[in-house]
Tab-separated table of C-alpha atoms and ligand atoms in Angstrom:
chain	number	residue	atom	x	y	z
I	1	UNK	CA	0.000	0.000	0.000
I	2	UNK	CA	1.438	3.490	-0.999
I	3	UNK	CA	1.994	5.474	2.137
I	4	UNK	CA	-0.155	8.183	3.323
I	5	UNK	CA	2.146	9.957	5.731
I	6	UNK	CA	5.599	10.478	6.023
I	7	UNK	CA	7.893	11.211	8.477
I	8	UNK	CA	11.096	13.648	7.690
I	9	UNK	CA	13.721	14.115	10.180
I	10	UNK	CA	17.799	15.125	9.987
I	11	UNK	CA	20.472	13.130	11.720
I	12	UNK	CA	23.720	13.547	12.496
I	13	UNK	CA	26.052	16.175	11.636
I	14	UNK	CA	24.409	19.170	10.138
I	15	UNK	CA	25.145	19.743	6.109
I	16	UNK	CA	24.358	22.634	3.737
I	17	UNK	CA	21.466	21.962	1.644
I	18	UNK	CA	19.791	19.959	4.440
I	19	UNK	CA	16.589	22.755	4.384
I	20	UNK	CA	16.196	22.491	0.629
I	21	UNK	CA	15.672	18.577	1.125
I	22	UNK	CA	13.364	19.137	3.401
I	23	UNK	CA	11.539	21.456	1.849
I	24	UNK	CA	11.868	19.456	-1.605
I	25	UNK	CA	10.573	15.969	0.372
I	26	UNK	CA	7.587	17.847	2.243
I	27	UNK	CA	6.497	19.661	-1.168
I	28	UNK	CA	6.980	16.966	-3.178
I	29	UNK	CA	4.825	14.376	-0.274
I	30	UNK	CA	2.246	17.209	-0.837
I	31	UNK	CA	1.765	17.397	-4.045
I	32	UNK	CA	1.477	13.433	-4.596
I	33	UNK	CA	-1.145	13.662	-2.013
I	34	UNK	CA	0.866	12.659	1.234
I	35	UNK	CA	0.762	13.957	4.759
I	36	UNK	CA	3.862	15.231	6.072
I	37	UNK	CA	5.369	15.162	9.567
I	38	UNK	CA	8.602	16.985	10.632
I	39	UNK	CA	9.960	14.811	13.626
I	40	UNK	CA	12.761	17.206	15.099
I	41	UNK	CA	16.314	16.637	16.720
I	42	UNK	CA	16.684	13.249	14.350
I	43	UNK	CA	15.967	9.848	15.996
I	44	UNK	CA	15.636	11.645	19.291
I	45	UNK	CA	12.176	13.399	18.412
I	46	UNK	CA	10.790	9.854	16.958
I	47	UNK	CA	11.444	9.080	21.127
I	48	UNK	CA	10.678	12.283	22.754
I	49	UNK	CA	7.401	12.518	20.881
I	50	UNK	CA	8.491	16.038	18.680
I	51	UNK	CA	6.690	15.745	15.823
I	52	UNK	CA	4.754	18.349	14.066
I	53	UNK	CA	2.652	18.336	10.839
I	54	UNK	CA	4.307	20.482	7.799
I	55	UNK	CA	2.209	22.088	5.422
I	56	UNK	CA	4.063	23.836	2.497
I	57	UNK	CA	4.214	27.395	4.008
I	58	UNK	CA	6.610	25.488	6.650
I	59	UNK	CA	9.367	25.195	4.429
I	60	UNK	CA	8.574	28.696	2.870
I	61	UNK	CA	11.747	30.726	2.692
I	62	UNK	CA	14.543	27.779	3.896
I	63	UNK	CA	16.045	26.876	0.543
I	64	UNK	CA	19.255	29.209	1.172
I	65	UNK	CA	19.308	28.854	4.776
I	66	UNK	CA	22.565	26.940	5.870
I	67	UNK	CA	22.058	24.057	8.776
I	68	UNK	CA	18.845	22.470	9.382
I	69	UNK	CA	15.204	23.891	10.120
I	70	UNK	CA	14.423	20.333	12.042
I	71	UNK	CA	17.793	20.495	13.995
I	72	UNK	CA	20.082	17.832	14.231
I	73	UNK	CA	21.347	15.277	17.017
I	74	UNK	CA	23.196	12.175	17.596
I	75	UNK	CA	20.635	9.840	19.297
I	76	UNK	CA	22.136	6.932	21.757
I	77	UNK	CA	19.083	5.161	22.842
I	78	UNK	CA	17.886	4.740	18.864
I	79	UNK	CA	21.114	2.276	19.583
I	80	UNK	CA	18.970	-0.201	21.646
I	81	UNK	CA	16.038	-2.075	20.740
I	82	UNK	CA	14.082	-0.295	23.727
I	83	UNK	CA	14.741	2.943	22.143
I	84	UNK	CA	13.487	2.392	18.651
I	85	UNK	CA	10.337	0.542	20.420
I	86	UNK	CA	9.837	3.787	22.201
I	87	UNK	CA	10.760	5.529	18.537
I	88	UNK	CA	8.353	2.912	16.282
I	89	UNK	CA	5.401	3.166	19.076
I	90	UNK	CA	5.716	7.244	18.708
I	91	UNK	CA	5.344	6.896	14.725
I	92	UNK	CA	2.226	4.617	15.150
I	93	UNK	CA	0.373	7.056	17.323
I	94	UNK	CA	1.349	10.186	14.659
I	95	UNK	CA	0.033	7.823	11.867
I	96	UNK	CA	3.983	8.022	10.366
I	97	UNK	CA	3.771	4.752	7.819
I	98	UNK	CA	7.215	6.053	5.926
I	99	UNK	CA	10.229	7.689	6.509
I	100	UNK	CA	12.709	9.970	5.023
I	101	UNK	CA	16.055	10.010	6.680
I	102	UNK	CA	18.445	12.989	5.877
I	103	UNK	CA	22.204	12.504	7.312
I	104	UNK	CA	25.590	10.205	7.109
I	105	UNK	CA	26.889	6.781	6.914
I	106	UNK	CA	25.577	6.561	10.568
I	107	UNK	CA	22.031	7.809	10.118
I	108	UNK	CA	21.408	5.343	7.357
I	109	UNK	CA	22.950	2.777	9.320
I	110	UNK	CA	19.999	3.328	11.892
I	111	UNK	CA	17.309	3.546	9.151
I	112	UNK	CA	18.823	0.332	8.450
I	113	UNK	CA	18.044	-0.991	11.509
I	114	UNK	CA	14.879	0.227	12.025
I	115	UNK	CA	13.409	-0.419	8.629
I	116	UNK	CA	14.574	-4.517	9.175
I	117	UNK	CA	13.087	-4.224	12.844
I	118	UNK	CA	9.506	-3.046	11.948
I	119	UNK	CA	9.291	-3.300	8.592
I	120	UNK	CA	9.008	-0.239	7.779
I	121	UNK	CA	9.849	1.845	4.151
I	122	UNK	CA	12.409	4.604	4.907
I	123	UNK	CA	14.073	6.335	2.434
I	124	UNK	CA	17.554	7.702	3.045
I	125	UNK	CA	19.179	11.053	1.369
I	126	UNK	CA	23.012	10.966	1.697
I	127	UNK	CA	22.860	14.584	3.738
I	128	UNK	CA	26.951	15.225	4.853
I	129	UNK	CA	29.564	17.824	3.689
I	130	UNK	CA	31.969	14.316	4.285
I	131	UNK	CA	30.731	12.817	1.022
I	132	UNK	CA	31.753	9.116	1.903
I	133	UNK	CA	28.422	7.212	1.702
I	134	UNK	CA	28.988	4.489	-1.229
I	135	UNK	CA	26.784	4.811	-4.291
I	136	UNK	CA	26.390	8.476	-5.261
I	137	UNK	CA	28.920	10.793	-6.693
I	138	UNK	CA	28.357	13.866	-4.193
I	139	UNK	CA	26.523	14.129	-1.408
I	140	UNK	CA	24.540	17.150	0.140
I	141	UNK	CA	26.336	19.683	1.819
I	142	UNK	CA	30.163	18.450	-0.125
I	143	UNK	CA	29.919	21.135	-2.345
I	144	UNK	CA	29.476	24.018	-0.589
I	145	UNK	CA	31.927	22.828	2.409
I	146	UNK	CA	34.181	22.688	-0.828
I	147	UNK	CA	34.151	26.196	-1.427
I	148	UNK	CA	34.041	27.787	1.951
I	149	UNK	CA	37.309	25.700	2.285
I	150	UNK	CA	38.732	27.101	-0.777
I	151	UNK	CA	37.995	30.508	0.013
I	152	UNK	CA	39.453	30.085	3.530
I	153	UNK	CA	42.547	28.598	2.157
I	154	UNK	CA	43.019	31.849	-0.208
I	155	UNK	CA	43.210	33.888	2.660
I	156	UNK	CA	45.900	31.530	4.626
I	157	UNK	CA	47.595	32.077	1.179
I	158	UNK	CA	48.080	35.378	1.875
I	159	UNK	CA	49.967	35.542	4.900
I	160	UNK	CA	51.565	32.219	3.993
I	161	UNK	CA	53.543	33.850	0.876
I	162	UNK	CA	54.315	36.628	3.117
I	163	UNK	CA	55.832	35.154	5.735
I	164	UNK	CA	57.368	32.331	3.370
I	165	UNK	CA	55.388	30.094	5.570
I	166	UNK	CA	54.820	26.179	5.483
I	167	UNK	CA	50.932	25.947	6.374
I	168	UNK	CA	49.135	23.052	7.400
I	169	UNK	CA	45.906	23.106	7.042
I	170	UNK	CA	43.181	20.179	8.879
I	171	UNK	CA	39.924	20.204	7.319
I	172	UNK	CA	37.249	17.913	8.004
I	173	UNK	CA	35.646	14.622	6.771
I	174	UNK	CA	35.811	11.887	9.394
I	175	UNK	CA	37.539	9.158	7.343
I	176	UNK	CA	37.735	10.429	4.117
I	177	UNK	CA	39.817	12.249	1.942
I	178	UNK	CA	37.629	13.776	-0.178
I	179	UNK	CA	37.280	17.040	1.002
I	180	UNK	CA	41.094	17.663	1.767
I	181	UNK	CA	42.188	16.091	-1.777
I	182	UNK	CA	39.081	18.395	-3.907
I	183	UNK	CA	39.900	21.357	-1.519
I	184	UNK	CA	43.390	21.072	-2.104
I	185	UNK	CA	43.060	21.037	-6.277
I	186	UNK	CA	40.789	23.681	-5.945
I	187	UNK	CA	42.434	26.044	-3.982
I	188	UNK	CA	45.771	25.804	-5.625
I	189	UNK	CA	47.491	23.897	-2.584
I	190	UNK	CA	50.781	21.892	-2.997
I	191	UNK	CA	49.578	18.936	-1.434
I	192	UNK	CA	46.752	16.800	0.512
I	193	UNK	CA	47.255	13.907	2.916
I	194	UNK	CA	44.368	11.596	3.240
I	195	UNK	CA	43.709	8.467	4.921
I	196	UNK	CA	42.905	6.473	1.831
I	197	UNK	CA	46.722	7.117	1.026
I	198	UNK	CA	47.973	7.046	4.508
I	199	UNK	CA	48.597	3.245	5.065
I	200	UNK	CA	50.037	2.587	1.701
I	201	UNK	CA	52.802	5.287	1.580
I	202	UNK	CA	54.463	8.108	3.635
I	203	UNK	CA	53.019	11.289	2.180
I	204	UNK	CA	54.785	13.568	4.248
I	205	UNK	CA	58.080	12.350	3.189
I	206	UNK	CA	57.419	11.605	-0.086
I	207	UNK	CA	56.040	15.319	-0.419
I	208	UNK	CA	59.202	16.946	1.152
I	209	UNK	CA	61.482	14.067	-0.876
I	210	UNK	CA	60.264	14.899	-3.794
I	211	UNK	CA	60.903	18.497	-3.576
I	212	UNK	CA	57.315	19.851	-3.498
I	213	UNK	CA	57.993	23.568	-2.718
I	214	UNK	CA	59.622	23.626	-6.445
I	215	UNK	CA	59.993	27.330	-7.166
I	216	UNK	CA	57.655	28.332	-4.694
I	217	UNK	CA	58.704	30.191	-1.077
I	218	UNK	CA	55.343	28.968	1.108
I	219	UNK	CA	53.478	25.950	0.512
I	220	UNK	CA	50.050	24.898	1.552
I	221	UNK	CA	48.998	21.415	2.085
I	222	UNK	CA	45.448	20.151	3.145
I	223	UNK	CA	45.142	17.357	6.043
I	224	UNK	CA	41.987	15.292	6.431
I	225	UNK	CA	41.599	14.952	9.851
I	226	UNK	CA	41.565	11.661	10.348
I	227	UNK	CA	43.612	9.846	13.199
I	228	UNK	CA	45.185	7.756	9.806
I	229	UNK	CA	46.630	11.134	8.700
I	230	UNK	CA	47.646	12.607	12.290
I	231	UNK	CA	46.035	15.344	11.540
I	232	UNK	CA	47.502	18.790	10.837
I	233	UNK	CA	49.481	19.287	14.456
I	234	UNK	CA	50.754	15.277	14.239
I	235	UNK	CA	51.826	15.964	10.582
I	236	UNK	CA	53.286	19.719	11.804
I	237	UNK	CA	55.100	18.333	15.069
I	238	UNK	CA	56.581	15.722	12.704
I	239	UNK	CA	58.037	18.348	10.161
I	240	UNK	CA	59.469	20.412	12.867
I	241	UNK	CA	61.530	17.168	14.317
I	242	UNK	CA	62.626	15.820	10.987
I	243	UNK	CA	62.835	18.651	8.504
I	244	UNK	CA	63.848	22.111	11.053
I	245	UNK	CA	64.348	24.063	7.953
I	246	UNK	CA	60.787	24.728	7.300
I	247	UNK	CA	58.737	27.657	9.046
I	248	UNK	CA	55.770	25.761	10.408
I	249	UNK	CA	52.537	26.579	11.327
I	250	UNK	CA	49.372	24.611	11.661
I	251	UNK	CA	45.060	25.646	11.110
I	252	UNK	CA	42.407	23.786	11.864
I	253	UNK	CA	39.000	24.920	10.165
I	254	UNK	CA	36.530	23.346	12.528
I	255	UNK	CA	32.912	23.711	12.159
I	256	UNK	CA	32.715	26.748	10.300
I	257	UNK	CA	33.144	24.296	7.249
I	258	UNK	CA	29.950	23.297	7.749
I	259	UNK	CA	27.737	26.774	7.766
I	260	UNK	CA	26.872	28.877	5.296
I	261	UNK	CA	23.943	28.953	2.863
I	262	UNK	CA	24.218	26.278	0.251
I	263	UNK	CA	25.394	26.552	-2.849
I	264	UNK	CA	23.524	25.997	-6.154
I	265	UNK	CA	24.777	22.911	-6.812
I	266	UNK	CA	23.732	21.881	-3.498
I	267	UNK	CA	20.657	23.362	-3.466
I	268	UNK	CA	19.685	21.487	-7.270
I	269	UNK	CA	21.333	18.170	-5.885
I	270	UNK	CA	19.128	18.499	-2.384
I	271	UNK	CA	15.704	19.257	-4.570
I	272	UNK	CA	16.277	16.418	-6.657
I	273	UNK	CA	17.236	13.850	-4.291
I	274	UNK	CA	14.015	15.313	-2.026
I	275	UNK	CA	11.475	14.807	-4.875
I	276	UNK	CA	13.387	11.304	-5.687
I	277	UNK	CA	12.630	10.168	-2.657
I	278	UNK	CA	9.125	10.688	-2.619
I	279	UNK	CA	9.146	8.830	-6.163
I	280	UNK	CA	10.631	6.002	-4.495
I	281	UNK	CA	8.411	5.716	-1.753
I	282	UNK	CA	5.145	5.927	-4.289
I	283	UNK	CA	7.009	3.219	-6.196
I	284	UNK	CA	7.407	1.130	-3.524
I	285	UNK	CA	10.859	1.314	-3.225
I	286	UNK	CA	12.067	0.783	0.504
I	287	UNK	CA	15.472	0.980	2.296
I	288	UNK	CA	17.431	2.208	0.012
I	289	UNK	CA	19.408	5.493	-0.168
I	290	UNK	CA	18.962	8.417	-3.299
I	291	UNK	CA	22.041	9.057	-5.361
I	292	UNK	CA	23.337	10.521	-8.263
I	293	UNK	CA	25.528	8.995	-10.553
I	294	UNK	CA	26.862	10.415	-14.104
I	295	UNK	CA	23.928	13.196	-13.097
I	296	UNK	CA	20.992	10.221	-12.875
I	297	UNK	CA	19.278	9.480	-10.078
I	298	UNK	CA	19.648	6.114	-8.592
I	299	UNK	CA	18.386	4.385	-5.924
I	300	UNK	CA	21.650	2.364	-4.024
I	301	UNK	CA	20.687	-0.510	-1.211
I	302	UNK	CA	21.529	0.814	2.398
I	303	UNK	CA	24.057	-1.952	3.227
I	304	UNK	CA	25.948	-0.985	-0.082
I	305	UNK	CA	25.429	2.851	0.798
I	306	UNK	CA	27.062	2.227	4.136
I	307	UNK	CA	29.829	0.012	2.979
I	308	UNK	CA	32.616	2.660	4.022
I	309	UNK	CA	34.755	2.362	1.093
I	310	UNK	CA	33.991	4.970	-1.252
I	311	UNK	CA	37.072	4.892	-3.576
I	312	UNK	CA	38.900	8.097	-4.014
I	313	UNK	CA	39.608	9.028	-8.136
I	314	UNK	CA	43.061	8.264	-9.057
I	315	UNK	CA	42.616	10.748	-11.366
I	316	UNK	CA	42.223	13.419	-8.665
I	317	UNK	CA	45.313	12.542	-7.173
I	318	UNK	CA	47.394	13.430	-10.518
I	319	UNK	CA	45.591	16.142	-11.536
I	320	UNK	CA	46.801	17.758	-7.949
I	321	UNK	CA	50.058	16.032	-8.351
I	322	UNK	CA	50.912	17.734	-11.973
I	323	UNK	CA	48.971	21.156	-11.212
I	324	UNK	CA	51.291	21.910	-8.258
I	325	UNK	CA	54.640	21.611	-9.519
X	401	ADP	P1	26.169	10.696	10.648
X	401	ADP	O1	24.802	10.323	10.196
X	401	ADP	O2	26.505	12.128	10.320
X	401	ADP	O3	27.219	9.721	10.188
X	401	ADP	P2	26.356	9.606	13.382
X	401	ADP	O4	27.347	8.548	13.023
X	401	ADP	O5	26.624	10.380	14.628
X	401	ADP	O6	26.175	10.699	12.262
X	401	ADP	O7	24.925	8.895	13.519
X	401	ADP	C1	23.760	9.678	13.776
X	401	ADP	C2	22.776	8.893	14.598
X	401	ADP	O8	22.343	7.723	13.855
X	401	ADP	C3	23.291	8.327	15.912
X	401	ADP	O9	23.339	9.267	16.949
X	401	ADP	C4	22.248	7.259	16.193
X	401	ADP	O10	21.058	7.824	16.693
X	401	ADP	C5	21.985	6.713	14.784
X	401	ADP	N1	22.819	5.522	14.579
X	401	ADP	C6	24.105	5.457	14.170
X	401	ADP	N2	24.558	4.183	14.167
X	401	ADP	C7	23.533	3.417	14.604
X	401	ADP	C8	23.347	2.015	14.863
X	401	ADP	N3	24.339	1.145	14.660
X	401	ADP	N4	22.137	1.599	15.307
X	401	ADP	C9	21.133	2.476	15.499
X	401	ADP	N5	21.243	3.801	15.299
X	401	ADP	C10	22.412	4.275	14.861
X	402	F6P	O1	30.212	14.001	9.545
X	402	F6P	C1	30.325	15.386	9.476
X	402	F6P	C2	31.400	15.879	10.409
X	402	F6P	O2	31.493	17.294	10.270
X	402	F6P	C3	32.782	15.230	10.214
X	402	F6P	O3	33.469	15.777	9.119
X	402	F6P	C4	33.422	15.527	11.556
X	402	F6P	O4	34.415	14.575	11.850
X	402	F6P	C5	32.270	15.403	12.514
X	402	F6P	O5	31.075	15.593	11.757
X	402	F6P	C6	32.308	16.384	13.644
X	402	F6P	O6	31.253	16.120	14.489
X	402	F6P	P1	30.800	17.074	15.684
X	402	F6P	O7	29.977	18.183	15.099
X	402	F6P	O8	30.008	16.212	16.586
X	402	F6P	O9	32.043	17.629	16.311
């Protein structure tokens, strides 16, 4: 039976583009006919019963707003069956019979769970500025964490080639390499060191052996902050033991990589995926997550979506390799 309500919530770390998912899934839900019920705080609201019906003039005016209109939180008693009792019990008395989860590799992981427990459709949008869930080229929330890291390594560019400066800069993305190795390519940087590349070679030394700083006087390279990579201070403390000559200094760029309004492309990826997942639901589709590969839509299992091993493009890696000498 096609559902006749649907539940939307946001999980996990917050993400540009977030709002204009929501706003796509409720519209879209609407328009085919569907109730729709923002559940706030993620998996937590499903327990602590805050749940409130959307109409279209809820999501009025949200599209460029950065974080997310439903808030966000990491949930530890969705972990145990009691909680997602408590959580399924909650959806039963709000008439929920669907769900739309919007978050990481660890939100979907949950839907996973709780769509096998009760049997219940759920529909997953990959919603993370990390962009490591398996099965879609981007995710939402990558693109515009992209370029506020870009423009924030411009400016460390400027005092770097001032002060003839080695800078290290951490940016985020759990265990993945994705943003460091696109932010580094498109900000000009000299290098990235990522996980993905961690345990198979020394980058560090490789990067100093190799004679990276060419003609240039200050060099930038991006660290994902993974514990595989040390982060930027283990990487910096480990340059200022073995290679004294250089004038060190380390940034980390936090949170503020994932504020700021979204950008088109994340706004146009967010819509899409939203209304997708509404299509899937109508078509029956259950437990699976929206994605977009070669610019289609697809529709990728959770348990491949999850798998953790998004490969990085080789390609990516000589492209920065060749455009920094
Ligand atoms: P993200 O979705 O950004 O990867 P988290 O890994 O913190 O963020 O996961 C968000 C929430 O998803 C958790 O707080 C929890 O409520 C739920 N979750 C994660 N893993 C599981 C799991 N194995 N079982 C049930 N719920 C989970
Ligand atoms: O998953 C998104 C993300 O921003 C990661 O890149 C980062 O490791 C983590 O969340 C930070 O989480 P928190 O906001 O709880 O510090």
């Amino acid at each position: 039976m096609p559902s006749k309500c649907v539940g939307i919530l946001t999980s996990g770390g917050d993400a540009p583009g977030m709002n204009a998912a929501i706003r796509a899934v409720t519209r879209a839900a609407i328009y085919n006919g569907m109730r729709v019920k923002g559940i706030y705080r993620g998996y937590k609201g499903m327990i602590t019963d805050e749940i409130e019906e959307f109409k279209t003039q809820n999501v009025s005016n949200i599209i460029q707003r950065g974080g997310t209109i439903l808030k966000t939180a990491r949930c530890a008693e969705f972990k145990t069956p009691e909680g997602r009792k408590q959580a399924y019990d909650k959806l039963m008395e709000h008439g929920i019979d669907s769900l739309v989860v919007i978050g990481g590799d660890g939100s979907l992981t949950g839907a996973r769970i709780f769509a096998d427990e009760y049997n219940m459709p759920i529909v997953g949008l990959p919603g993370t500025i990390d962009n490591d869930l398996w099965g879609t080229d981007i995710t939402i929330g990558y693109d515009t964490a992209l370029n506020t890291i870009m423009e924030c390594v411009d400016k460390i560019r400027d005092t770097a080639t001032s002060h003839e400066r080695l800078f290290f800069i951490e940016v985020m993305g759990r265990e993945a390499g994705f943003l460091a190795l696109n932010g580094a390519i498109a900000s000009g940087a000299e290098a990235a060191i990522i996980p993905e590349i961690s345990l198979e070679k020394d980058q560090l030394a490789e990067m100093i052996e190799t004679g990276f700083r060419k003609s240039k006087n200050s060099s930038i390279v991006l660290v994902a902050e993974s514990p595989v990579t040390g982060g930027a201070m283990g990487v910096a403390e480990r340059v200022k033991k073995e290679y004294p000559q250089f004038d060190v200094r380390v940034s980390i760029l936090g949170h503020l990589q994932r504020g700021g309004s979204p950008s088109a492309q994340d706004r146009i990826l967010a819509t899409r995926m939203g209304v997708a997942a509404v299509d899937a639901l109508l078509d029956g589709q259950r437990n699976v997550m929206i994605g977009i590969q070669n610019d289609q839509i697809v529709n990728v299992p959770f348990s491949k979506a999850i798998k953790k091993n998004k490969p990085i493009n080789e390609g990516l890696l000589n492209a920065l390799r060749i455009s920094s000498i």
